[in-house]
Structure formats: C-alpha cells, structure tokens
Amino acid sequence: MSKNIDWSNLGFGYIETEQRYVSNYKDGAWDDGTMSTDATVTISECACVLQYAQTCFEGLKAYTTEDGRVVCFRPDLNAQRMVDTCKRLEMPVFPVERFVDAVVQTVKANIDYVPPYGSGATLYIRPYMFGSNAVIGVSPAEEYQFRIFVTPVGPYFKGGAKPITIRVSDFDRAAPRGSGHIKAGLNYAMSLHAIVDAHNQGYAENMYLDPATRTKVEETGGANFIFITKDNKLVTPKSDSILPSITRRSLMVVAKEYLGMEVEHREVLLSEVKDFAECGLCGTAAVISPVGKIVDHGNEICFPSGMEEMGPVTKKLYDTLTGIQMGRIEAPEGWIKEIK
Ligand SMILES: *Cc1c(COP(=O)(O)O)cnc(C)c1O
C-alpha cells in the first residue's frame, strides 16, 4: 500500500523511510550487506570521515512509469562513478553489480514510498560510503560502511522550471586538480560558502571557471552546463575537473539520436557564452534548470530564451529525457533498470 503522503506537495527534503541498506568493510572485505530499520549511524569520535572527510556519495532516482512499473535510470553509471571516486579517495571499491543489487533491494524494501506516476515526485536514492574506524595520523581508514537510504522528493521546481539568474564566481570550485571526477562531500563542503554568498547577493547559483586561466566554463556546484547555439547545436564544456554528470551524458545521446542535433563536447570560453541561444544546468535532481541570465561582474549576459520559460530546444531535450525515464518514450538499450 502506497504511503499516505501528499505527493504533489512534497518538497526537496529528507523524509525518513523504514529501511536502508548497510554493508560493512573490515579486514579487507565487504560483508554480505543487509537491510536495517536503524536510521542512525554510530561511529568513533575519531572516525576518518569526521576528521579527514573520507566520504563519498552518489545520487539517483526511482520512478513509477506510465504503465505502473518502478524503475531507476542507469544505476550502473552511478556504480561505476563511485568506483572511480573510491579509487581517488583511497577507499575500498564497492563492486558495480553489488551496488546495483543494493539499489534494487533498497527500493523494493521501501516500495510504498515510490511516488505514483504523474505526481511529479520521485524517490531519491542516496548511496554513500565513509571511513568509520578511528584514525588520528593522516591515512585512509581500515574500516568502512556503505549505505543506501531513500527519500521521496517533490518536483525540484514547484510550478514549473522558471529560468534562473546565476553569477560568474570569484571562488574557485571546490574540486582540486585531478579530483574532478569524484562525487564527494568535501567538494560540497568547500562550495557551501560560495553558494551562500551567491544567494545573499540574489543569484541562484555560481558559474565556476577553470582556476588556472579563469577563461573557461567549468560547471556549477552540483550540475553541468549545457548550451544551445543559434544554429541548434548542443555544446557542453569538456574539462578534467568537471564531474561527469550522467544526466549530461544522457542528454548528449538524446540530442544526437532522438533529436538529430549536432553535439559538441569541448572547451567553452566564457567570452563565447554571450553568443549562445539557450543555457541550462543539468543533473539528477532537476534534470535541466534553465538559465535566463548570467552576471559576470556587472556585465549581464541575457539569453534570448528570456526569464519566463525554458528555451524551446532545452524544453525538447527535457521532455525527451523525462519521457524516456517515465516510460513514455522507448529508452536506449540498458538505460532503464526495472525494479518492480
Ligand atoms: C552530481 C553532480 C552533477 C550532476 O550529475 P548527475 O549524474 O547528472 O546527477 C554535476 N556536478 C557535480 C559537481 C555533481 O556533484
């Protein structure tokens, strides 16, 4: 029985559900893993995660499709990205197949929390890992916990996606050189000040530039950029320090294979941004947030798509990808993992 939740008025917040997945790593091996009703984590005051922030996470969603199945979107890519993150953070790898299986188990155990089709809400899935034993000298932990919890979330934008205004940030983005492919708490901790400062000044987000030359577009705190050119091409920045967004990689396929667009994955200069027709931020949470205006130290870049609605090409990309996710449009092979 579906939970008695007002799905269409859900916000984007944490709601505790009954079950979560827990697996422990000790003496060089992961245990079998189990579901737990305990939403509290108890660890040493000197745990490596608390002292040296040895932790990482992933984020994906489960949906109810038009024909009533429960599915999630490309969980193998989240699994592989967490493998890459763990290697960079000297954490033990949680195998891809076990990750996908744990996602399926966790959603199944909380199936009553999966929002119904058409509500706009989804079940957000948060896999994460942390070093749990006491470490006082700077070194990786020897014991780890891998956990997955889920929480139902409402549509990221209430009443539709209004274009946002962002600013070119004076802060460097958090990911230090060579760590751009990790999805980890430390990147977010280091971006909190830039985000609060942007909000205080009336901007929804920061556009981070490459720290070496400050001429190239990187990404925002938690989403990659996509741009549409006046002649209908999708352009998206390429850099070693951009998190490889699964949404962005999927949109590149949608643009090319479903919409017949040309796709360019390349360095994007801040100086050419004024020539694009549309701009958006893409990630799992919002799929695409349209950007109407970018402020670069008082100099305003206003996209022709304006501040009232998503640009027409962005909208087509959005509708096609969400159509694939919700089962209204046939998905490429392997994109949809069926749970129920
Ligand atoms: C999660 C994240 C994204 C978006 O990635 P998706 O896989 O599309 O959700 C983009 N940038 C950063 C820094 C992120 O942490």
mmCIF file of C-alpha atoms and ligand atoms in Angstrom:
data_model
loop_
_atom_site.group_PDB
_atom_site.id
_atom_site.type_symbol
_atom_site.label_atom_id
_atom_site.label_comp_id
_atom_site.label_asym_id
_atom_site.label_seq_id
_atom_site.Cartn_x
_atom_site.Cartn_y
_atom_site.Cartn_z
ATOM 1 C CA MET A 1 0.000 0.000 0.000
ATOM 2 C CA SER A 2 1.368 3.355 -1.042
ATOM 3 C CA LYS A 3 2.118 5.634 1.936
ATOM 4 C CA ASN A 4 -0.353 8.327 2.816
ATOM 5 C CA ILE A 5 1.822 11.205 1.606
ATOM 6 C CA ASP A 6 0.635 14.333 -0.209
ATOM 7 C CA TRP A 7 2.894 13.528 -3.176
ATOM 8 C CA SER A 8 2.135 16.625 -5.231
ATOM 9 C CA ASN A 9 3.085 18.946 -2.350
ATOM 10 C CA LEU A 10 6.334 17.230 -1.390
ATOM 11 C CA GLY A 11 9.386 19.462 -1.180
ATOM 12 C CA PHE A 12 13.023 18.545 -1.757
ATOM 13 C CA GLY A 13 13.848 17.404 1.777
ATOM 14 C CA TYR A 14 14.701 14.336 3.817
ATOM 15 C CA ILE A 15 11.865 12.083 4.927
ATOM 16 C CA GLU A 16 12.938 9.052 6.937
ATOM 17 C CA THR A 17 11.706 5.779 5.474
ATOM 18 C CA GLU A 18 11.602 2.352 7.106
ATOM 19 C CA GLN A 19 14.521 0.536 5.511
ATOM 20 C CA ARG A 20 18.090 1.283 4.460
ATOM 21 C CA TYR A 21 20.924 -0.903 3.136
ATOM 22 C CA VAL A 22 24.106 -1.334 5.193
ATOM 23 C CA SER A 23 27.303 -3.184 4.356
ATOM 24 C CA ASN A 24 30.500 -3.097 6.444
ATOM 25 C CA TYR A 25 34.098 -3.384 5.242
ATOM 26 C CA LYS A 26 36.580 -4.926 7.671
ATOM 27 C CA ASP A 27 39.797 -6.977 7.383
ATOM 28 C CA GLY A 28 39.935 -6.235 3.658
ATOM 29 C CA ALA A 29 36.450 -7.447 2.661
ATOM 30 C CA TRP A 30 32.824 -6.330 2.436
ATOM 31 C CA ASP A 31 30.262 -8.355 4.396
ATOM 32 C CA ASP A 32 27.076 -9.610 2.721
ATOM 33 C CA GLY A 33 25.095 -6.463 3.487
ATOM 34 C CA THR A 34 21.641 -6.273 4.997
ATOM 35 C CA MET A 35 18.567 -4.065 5.285
ATOM 36 C CA SER A 36 18.248 -2.147 8.553
ATOM 37 C CA THR A 37 15.464 -0.194 10.254
ATOM 38 C CA ASP A 38 18.005 1.913 12.197
ATOM 39 C CA ALA A 39 18.330 5.366 10.624
ATOM 40 C CA THR A 40 21.161 6.356 12.998
ATOM 41 C CA VAL A 41 24.877 5.819 12.382
ATOM 42 C CA THR A 42 27.092 5.325 15.449
ATOM 43 C CA ILE A 43 30.849 5.689 14.918
ATOM 44 C CA SER A 44 34.026 6.617 16.792
ATOM 45 C CA GLU A 45 34.581 10.292 17.592
ATOM 46 C CA CYS A 46 37.886 9.831 15.747
ATOM 47 C CA ALA A 47 36.389 8.174 12.642
ATOM 48 C CA CYS A 48 38.315 9.040 9.477
ATOM 49 C CA VAL A 49 35.164 10.542 7.946
ATOM 50 C CA LEU A 50 34.804 13.011 10.836
ATOM 51 C CA GLN A 51 38.461 14.048 10.991
ATOM 52 C CA TYR A 52 39.619 13.814 7.372
ATOM 53 C CA ALA A 53 36.316 13.798 5.457
ATOM 54 C CA GLN A 54 36.915 10.402 3.860
ATOM 55 C CA THR A 55 33.454 10.013 2.381
ATOM 56 C CA CYS A 56 31.713 9.995 -0.972
ATOM 57 C CA PHE A 57 28.192 9.641 -2.295
ATOM 58 C CA GLU A 58 26.015 9.127 -5.341
ATOM 59 C CA GLY A 59 22.507 10.274 -6.207
ATOM 60 C CA LEU A 60 19.879 8.715 -8.464
ATOM 61 C CA LYS A 61 16.119 8.313 -8.600
ATOM 62 C CA ALA A 62 13.427 5.663 -8.866
ATOM 63 C CA TYR A 63 10.175 6.476 -10.692
ATOM 64 C CA THR A 64 6.816 4.956 -11.381
ATOM 65 C CA THR A 65 6.375 4.671 -15.154
ATOM 66 C CA GLU A 66 3.222 5.376 -17.119
ATOM 67 C CA ASP A 67 2.385 1.630 -17.191
ATOM 68 C CA GLY A 68 2.924 1.220 -13.425
ATOM 69 C CA ARG A 69 6.405 -0.289 -13.278
ATOM 70 C CA VAL A 70 9.016 1.003 -10.815
ATOM 71 C CA VAL A 71 12.358 1.678 -12.477
ATOM 72 C CA CYS A 72 15.591 3.552 -11.992
ATOM 73 C CA PHE A 73 17.774 5.273 -14.540
ATOM 74 C CA ARG A 74 21.259 3.971 -15.446
ATOM 75 C CA PRO A 75 22.287 2.871 -11.910
ATOM 76 C CA ASP A 76 25.331 1.102 -13.361
ATOM 77 C CA LEU A 77 26.798 4.516 -14.238
ATOM 78 C CA ASN A 78 26.400 5.712 -10.644
ATOM 79 C CA ALA A 79 28.038 2.463 -9.502
ATOM 80 C CA GLN A 80 30.992 2.958 -11.840
ATOM 81 C CA ARG A 81 31.389 6.608 -10.873
ATOM 82 C CA MET A 82 31.505 5.617 -7.201
ATOM 83 C CA VAL A 83 34.216 3.067 -8.063
ATOM 84 C CA ASP A 84 36.248 5.900 -9.654
ATOM 85 C CA THR A 85 35.636 8.153 -6.650
ATOM 86 C CA CYS A 86 36.672 5.457 -4.178
ATOM 87 C CA LYS A 87 39.936 4.858 -6.016
ATOM 88 C CA ARG A 88 40.783 8.571 -5.844
ATOM 89 C CA LEU A 89 39.909 8.745 -2.135
ATOM 90 C CA GLU A 90 41.783 5.524 -1.167
ATOM 91 C CA MET A 91 38.513 3.873 -0.236
ATOM 92 C CA PRO A 92 37.644 0.228 -0.981
ATOM 93 C CA VAL A 93 35.616 -0.301 -4.148
ATOM 94 C CA PHE A 94 32.036 -1.489 -3.724
ATOM 95 C CA PRO A 95 31.562 -3.701 -6.808
ATOM 96 C CA VAL A 96 29.278 -2.399 -9.591
ATOM 97 C CA GLU A 97 26.933 -5.435 -9.583
ATOM 98 C CA ARG A 98 26.605 -5.317 -5.788
ATOM 99 C CA PHE A 99 25.857 -1.579 -5.925
ATOM 100 C CA VAL A 100 23.068 -2.092 -8.465
ATOM 101 C CA ASP A 101 21.691 -5.033 -6.475
ATOM 102 C CA ALA A 102 21.753 -2.958 -3.265
ATOM 103 C CA VAL A 103 19.858 -0.128 -5.020
ATOM 104 C CA VAL A 104 17.199 -2.637 -6.149
ATOM 105 C CA GLN A 105 16.932 -4.158 -2.656
ATOM 106 C CA THR A 106 16.609 -0.747 -1.006
ATOM 107 C CA VAL A 107 13.910 0.497 -3.389
ATOM 108 C CA LYS A 108 11.996 -2.791 -3.072
ATOM 109 C CA ALA A 109 12.147 -2.581 0.732
ATOM 110 C CA ASN A 110 10.683 0.948 0.546
ATOM 111 C CA ILE A 111 8.368 0.374 -2.402
ATOM 112 C CA ASP A 112 5.447 2.129 -0.664
ATOM 113 C CA TYR A 113 7.463 5.349 -0.739
ATOM 114 C CA VAL A 114 7.832 5.408 -4.526
ATOM 115 C CA PRO A 115 5.615 8.301 -5.667
ATOM 116 C CA PRO A 116 2.876 7.478 -8.203
ATOM 117 C CA TYR A 117 3.176 8.298 -11.897
ATOM 118 C CA GLY A 118 2.105 11.822 -12.773
ATOM 119 C CA SER A 119 2.645 13.270 -9.276
ATOM 120 C CA GLY A 120 5.892 14.976 -10.314
ATOM 121 C CA ALA A 121 7.522 13.393 -7.259
ATOM 122 C CA THR A 122 10.240 10.691 -7.348
ATOM 123 C CA LEU A 123 12.142 8.504 -4.906
ATOM 124 C CA TYR A 124 15.630 9.934 -4.442
ATOM 125 C CA ILE A 125 18.261 7.252 -3.750
ATOM 126 C CA ARG A 126 21.413 8.182 -1.842
ATOM 127 C CA PRO A 127 24.256 5.605 -1.797
ATOM 128 C CA TYR A 128 27.270 6.702 0.264
ATOM 129 C CA MET A 129 30.421 5.388 1.896
ATOM 130 C CA PHE A 130 32.647 6.586 4.716
ATOM 131 C CA GLY A 131 35.765 5.593 6.663
ATOM 132 C CA SER A 132 34.450 4.517 10.041
ATOM 133 C CA ASN A 133 37.319 3.451 12.295
ATOM 134 C CA ALA A 134 39.437 5.782 14.443
ATOM 135 C CA VAL A 135 42.337 7.366 12.520
ATOM 136 C CA ILE A 136 44.484 10.100 14.033
ATOM 137 C CA GLY A 137 47.555 10.130 11.753
ATOM 138 C CA VAL A 138 46.626 11.261 8.229
ATOM 139 C CA SER A 139 45.941 7.967 6.455
ATOM 140 C CA PRO A 140 42.979 6.141 4.948
ATOM 141 C CA ALA A 141 40.649 4.241 7.277
ATOM 142 C CA GLU A 142 40.731 0.448 7.500
ATOM 143 C CA GLU A 143 37.018 0.015 8.098
ATOM 144 C CA TYR A 144 34.179 1.448 6.016
ATOM 145 C CA GLN A 145 30.436 1.496 5.790
ATOM 146 C CA PHE A 146 28.491 1.552 2.513
ATOM 147 C CA ARG A 147 24.868 2.571 2.972
ATOM 148 C CA ILE A 148 21.876 3.483 0.850
ATOM 149 C CA PHE A 149 18.852 5.387 2.064
ATOM 150 C CA VAL A 150 15.923 6.658 0.022
ATOM 151 C CA THR A 151 13.682 9.663 0.481
ATOM 152 C CA PRO A 152 10.653 10.726 -1.551
ATOM 153 C CA VAL A 153 11.153 14.161 -3.107
ATOM 154 C CA GLY A 154 8.802 16.528 -4.873
ATOM 155 C CA PRO A 155 9.469 18.197 -8.198
ATOM 156 C CA TYR A 156 12.643 20.258 -7.934
ATOM 157 C CA PHE A 157 10.796 23.300 -9.229
ATOM 158 C CA LYS A 158 7.317 23.985 -7.935
ATOM 159 C CA GLY A 159 5.033 25.308 -10.636
ATOM 160 C CA GLY A 160 7.436 24.575 -13.470
ATOM 161 C CA ALA A 161 11.028 25.434 -14.186
ATOM 162 C CA LYS A 162 11.448 29.223 -14.253
ATOM 163 C CA PRO A 163 14.785 30.373 -15.660
ATOM 164 C CA ILE A 164 17.291 31.385 -13.000
ATOM 165 C CA THR A 165 19.970 34.062 -12.792
ATOM 166 C CA ILE A 166 23.454 32.908 -11.912
ATOM 167 C CA ARG A 167 26.778 34.706 -11.483
ATOM 168 C CA VAL A 168 30.344 34.096 -12.566
ATOM 169 C CA SER A 169 32.006 33.138 -9.280
ATOM 170 C CA ASP A 170 35.200 34.628 -7.888
ATOM 171 C CA PHE A 171 35.576 31.497 -5.785
ATOM 172 C CA ASP A 172 37.320 28.518 -7.325
ATOM 173 C CA ARG A 173 35.149 25.473 -7.493
ATOM 174 C CA ALA A 174 35.900 23.013 -4.770
ATOM 175 C CA ALA A 175 37.345 20.160 -6.798
ATOM 176 C CA PRO A 176 41.144 20.419 -6.739
ATOM 177 C CA ARG A 177 43.079 19.491 -9.882
ATOM 178 C CA GLY A 178 42.899 15.779 -10.665
ATOM 179 C CA SER A 179 39.888 15.208 -8.453
ATOM 180 C CA GLY A 180 37.212 16.446 -10.808
ATOM 181 C CA HIS A 181 35.756 13.003 -11.254
ATOM 182 C CA ILE A 182 34.909 12.435 -7.628
ATOM 183 C CA LYS A 183 31.475 12.935 -6.162
ATOM 184 C CA ALA A 184 32.392 13.586 -2.582
ATOM 185 C CA GLY A 185 31.268 15.542 0.437
ATOM 186 C CA LEU A 186 34.469 17.543 0.549
ATOM 187 C CA ASN A 187 33.692 19.233 -2.774
ATOM 188 C CA TYR A 188 30.309 20.258 -1.462
ATOM 189 C CA ALA A 189 31.633 21.416 1.924
ATOM 190 C CA MET A 190 34.075 23.679 0.098
ATOM 191 C CA SER A 191 31.309 25.082 -2.137
ATOM 192 C CA LEU A 192 28.883 25.935 0.689
ATOM 193 C CA HIS A 193 30.359 29.374 1.270
ATOM 194 C CA ALA A 194 30.252 30.253 -2.443
ATOM 195 C CA ILE A 195 26.594 29.155 -2.610
ATOM 196 C CA VAL A 196 25.506 31.079 0.496
ATOM 197 C CA ASP A 197 27.360 34.153 -0.765
ATOM 198 C CA ALA A 198 25.694 33.858 -4.206
ATOM 199 C CA HIS A 199 22.250 33.525 -2.604
ATOM 200 C CA ASN A 200 22.913 36.550 -0.370
ATOM 201 C CA GLN A 201 23.630 38.557 -3.497
ATOM 202 C CA GLY A 202 20.498 37.374 -5.260
ATOM 203 C CA TYR A 203 21.904 34.657 -7.523
ATOM 204 C CA ALA A 204 20.621 31.105 -7.700
ATOM 205 C CA GLU A 205 23.988 29.516 -8.497
ATOM 206 C CA ASN A 206 27.661 30.047 -9.301
ATOM 207 C CA MET A 207 29.329 29.512 -12.643
ATOM 208 C CA TYR A 208 32.813 28.264 -11.769
ATOM 209 C CA LEU A 209 35.682 28.923 -14.175
ATOM 210 C CA ASP A 210 38.884 26.959 -14.642
ATOM 211 C CA PRO A 211 41.155 28.114 -11.802
ATOM 212 C CA ALA A 212 44.338 28.281 -13.941
ATOM 213 C CA THR A 213 43.219 30.841 -16.540
ATOM 214 C CA ARG A 214 39.732 31.860 -15.400
ATOM 215 C CA THR A 215 38.617 31.970 -19.034
ATOM 216 C CA LYS A 216 36.884 28.604 -19.439
ATOM 217 C CA VAL A 217 33.474 27.493 -18.189
ATOM 218 C CA GLU A 218 33.545 24.527 -15.795
ATOM 219 C CA GLU A 219 30.266 23.783 -14.005
ATOM 220 C CA THR A 220 28.104 24.883 -11.071
ATOM 221 C CA GLY A 221 28.192 23.408 -7.558
ATOM 222 C CA GLY A 222 26.149 20.360 -8.460
ATOM 223 C CA ALA A 223 25.249 20.479 -12.145
ATOM 224 C CA ASN A 224 26.952 20.549 -15.561
ATOM 225 C CA PHE A 225 26.264 23.258 -18.163
ATOM 226 C CA ILE A 226 24.578 22.713 -21.490
ATOM 227 C CA PHE A 227 24.340 25.436 -24.139
ATOM 228 C CA ILE A 228 22.327 25.595 -27.348
ATOM 229 C CA THR A 229 23.821 27.524 -30.256
ATOM 230 C CA LYS A 230 21.754 29.759 -32.529
ATOM 231 C CA ASP A 231 22.028 27.062 -35.207
ATOM 232 C CA ASN A 232 20.653 24.366 -32.921
ATOM 233 C CA LYS A 233 23.787 22.542 -31.720
ATOM 234 C CA LEU A 234 24.248 21.230 -28.190
ATOM 235 C CA VAL A 235 27.536 22.453 -26.715
ATOM 236 C CA THR A 236 28.745 21.231 -23.331
ATOM 237 C CA PRO A 237 32.048 22.038 -21.607
ATOM 238 C CA LYS A 238 34.845 19.475 -21.513
ATOM 239 C CA SER A 239 37.357 19.601 -18.691
ATOM 240 C CA ASP A 240 39.149 17.125 -16.445
ATOM 241 C CA SER A 241 37.782 18.864 -13.405
ATOM 242 C CA ILE A 242 34.080 18.639 -14.296
ATOM 243 C CA LEU A 243 32.065 15.887 -12.627
ATOM 244 C CA PRO A 244 30.888 13.552 -15.413
ATOM 245 C CA SER A 245 27.137 14.093 -14.999
ATOM 246 C CA ILE A 246 25.028 11.095 -16.018
ATOM 247 C CA THR A 247 22.220 13.481 -16.989
ATOM 248 C CA ARG A 248 24.593 15.437 -19.258
ATOM 249 C CA ARG A 249 25.953 12.272 -20.880
ATOM 250 C CA SER A 250 22.375 11.066 -21.435
ATOM 251 C CA LEU A 251 21.301 14.429 -22.903
ATOM 252 C CA MET A 252 24.178 14.227 -25.395
ATOM 253 C CA VAL A 253 22.761 10.906 -26.636
ATOM 254 C CA VAL A 254 19.182 12.245 -26.651
ATOM 255 C CA ALA A 255 20.237 15.326 -28.665
ATOM 256 C CA LYS A 256 22.085 13.264 -31.251
ATOM 257 C CA GLU A 257 19.996 10.093 -31.526
ATOM 258 C CA TYR A 258 16.484 11.330 -30.756
ATOM 259 C CA LEU A 259 16.537 14.954 -31.918
ATOM 260 C CA GLY A 260 19.106 14.704 -34.723
ATOM 261 C CA MET A 261 21.173 17.554 -33.298
ATOM 262 C CA GLU A 262 24.892 18.072 -33.615
ATOM 263 C CA VAL A 263 26.669 17.707 -30.273
ATOM 264 C CA GLU A 264 29.954 19.373 -29.319
ATOM 265 C CA HIS A 265 31.776 18.321 -26.165
ATOM 266 C CA ARG A 266 34.656 20.783 -25.990
ATOM 267 C CA GLU A 267 36.273 23.618 -24.057
ATOM 268 C CA VAL A 268 33.839 26.518 -23.738
ATOM 269 C CA LEU A 269 35.236 30.019 -23.250
ATOM 270 C CA LEU A 270 33.402 32.455 -21.007
ATOM 271 C CA SER A 271 33.804 35.009 -23.832
ATOM 272 C CA GLU A 272 31.633 32.948 -26.221
ATOM 273 C CA VAL A 273 28.762 32.344 -23.788
ATOM 274 C CA LYS A 274 27.020 35.576 -24.906
ATOM 275 C CA ASP A 275 26.583 34.070 -28.374
ATOM 276 C CA PHE A 276 24.544 31.037 -27.260
ATOM 277 C CA ALA A 277 20.763 30.958 -27.654
ATOM 278 C CA GLU A 278 19.923 28.883 -24.558
ATOM 279 C CA CYS A 279 21.633 27.748 -21.384
ATOM 280 C CA GLY A 280 20.757 25.114 -18.795
ATOM 281 C CA LEU A 281 22.125 23.293 -15.765
ATOM 282 C CA CYS A 282 21.734 19.533 -15.772
ATOM 283 C CA GLY A 283 21.804 16.929 -13.027
ATOM 284 C CA THR A 284 19.713 14.179 -11.477
ATOM 285 C CA ALA A 285 17.825 16.452 -9.063
ATOM 286 C CA ALA A 286 16.268 18.884 -11.557
ATOM 287 C CA VAL A 287 17.101 17.138 -14.876
ATOM 288 C CA ILE A 288 17.531 20.602 -16.513
ATOM 289 C CA SER A 289 17.206 24.028 -14.869
ATOM 290 C CA PRO A 290 17.028 26.736 -17.499
ATOM 291 C CA VAL A 291 19.367 29.710 -17.027
ATOM 292 C CA GLY A 292 17.997 33.033 -18.285
ATOM 293 C CA LYS A 293 20.804 35.339 -17.243
ATOM 294 C CA ILE A 294 24.452 35.153 -16.210
ATOM 295 C CA VAL A 295 26.027 38.113 -14.437
ATOM 296 C CA ASP A 296 29.780 38.478 -14.895
ATOM 297 C CA HIS A 297 30.877 41.234 -12.515
ATOM 298 C CA GLY A 298 28.109 43.647 -13.502
ATOM 299 C CA ASN A 299 28.128 42.613 -17.149
ATOM 300 C CA GLU A 300 24.839 40.854 -17.914
ATOM 301 C CA ILE A 301 24.567 38.019 -20.401
ATOM 302 C CA CYS A 302 20.871 37.576 -21.204
ATOM 303 C CA PHE A 303 19.832 34.559 -23.266
ATOM 304 C CA PRO A 304 17.206 35.162 -25.994
ATOM 305 C CA SER A 305 15.020 32.470 -24.377
ATOM 306 C CA GLY A 306 14.342 35.021 -21.601
ATOM 307 C CA MET A 307 13.283 34.763 -17.960
ATOM 308 C CA GLU A 308 9.773 33.392 -18.386
ATOM 309 C CA GLU A 309 10.208 29.855 -19.657
ATOM 310 C CA MET A 310 12.641 27.186 -20.739
ATOM 311 C CA GLY A 311 14.129 27.744 -24.190
ATOM 312 C CA PRO A 312 12.451 25.679 -26.938
ATOM 313 C CA VAL A 313 15.397 23.331 -27.569
ATOM 314 C CA THR A 314 16.087 22.874 -23.858
ATOM 315 C CA LYS A 315 12.401 22.007 -23.454
ATOM 316 C CA LYS A 316 12.612 19.370 -26.190
ATOM 317 C CA LEU A 317 15.663 17.832 -24.524
ATOM 318 C CA TYR A 318 13.913 17.914 -21.152
ATOM 319 C CA ASP A 319 10.686 16.385 -22.470
ATOM 320 C CA THR A 320 12.526 13.632 -24.325
ATOM 321 C CA LEU A 321 14.762 12.610 -21.428
ATOM 322 C CA THR A 322 11.954 12.682 -18.852
ATOM 323 C CA GLY A 323 9.764 10.800 -21.369
ATOM 324 C CA ILE A 324 12.416 8.075 -21.543
ATOM 325 C CA GLN A 325 12.711 7.969 -17.756
ATOM 326 C CA MET A 326 8.936 7.776 -17.225
ATOM 327 C CA GLY A 327 8.447 5.081 -19.870
ATOM 328 C CA ARG A 328 6.562 7.257 -22.390
ATOM 329 C CA ILE A 329 9.402 7.080 -24.944
ATOM 330 C CA GLU A 330 11.429 3.989 -25.754
ATOM 331 C CA ALA A 331 14.787 4.031 -23.965
ATOM 332 C CA PRO A 332 18.153 3.102 -25.436
ATOM 333 C CA GLU A 333 19.285 -0.430 -24.522
ATOM 334 C CA GLY A 334 20.318 -0.732 -20.875
ATOM 335 C CA TRP A 335 19.169 2.691 -19.647
ATOM 336 C CA ILE A 336 16.212 1.535 -17.565
ATOM 337 C CA LYS A 337 16.666 -0.872 -14.647
ATOM 338 C CA GLU A 338 13.370 -2.456 -13.759
ATOM 339 C CA ILE A 339 12.719 -2.891 -10.024
ATOM 340 C CA LYS A 340 9.069 -3.896 -9.973
HETATM 341 C C1 LIG B 1 26.041 15.104 -9.039
HETATM 342 C C2 LIG B 1 26.769 16.195 -9.712
HETATM 343 C C3 LIG B 1 26.421 16.608 -11.015
HETATM 344 C C4 LIG B 1 25.259 16.004 -11.771
HETATM 345 O O1 LIG B 1 25.482 14.660 -12.075
HETATM 346 P P1 LIG B 1 24.261 13.665 -12.422
HETATM 347 O O2 LIG B 1 24.932 12.340 -12.552
HETATM 348 O O3 LIG B 1 23.669 14.134 -13.681
HETATM 349 O O4 LIG B 1 23.310 13.752 -11.283
HETATM 350 C C5 LIG B 1 27.171 17.605 -11.598
HETATM 351 N N1 LIG B 1 28.196 18.210 -10.947
HETATM 352 C C6 LIG B 1 28.555 17.856 -9.691
HETATM 353 C C7 LIG B 1 29.700 18.555 -9.035
HETATM 354 C C8 LIG B 1 27.856 16.836 -9.027
HETATM 355 O O5 LIG B 1 28.205 16.501 -7.779
#
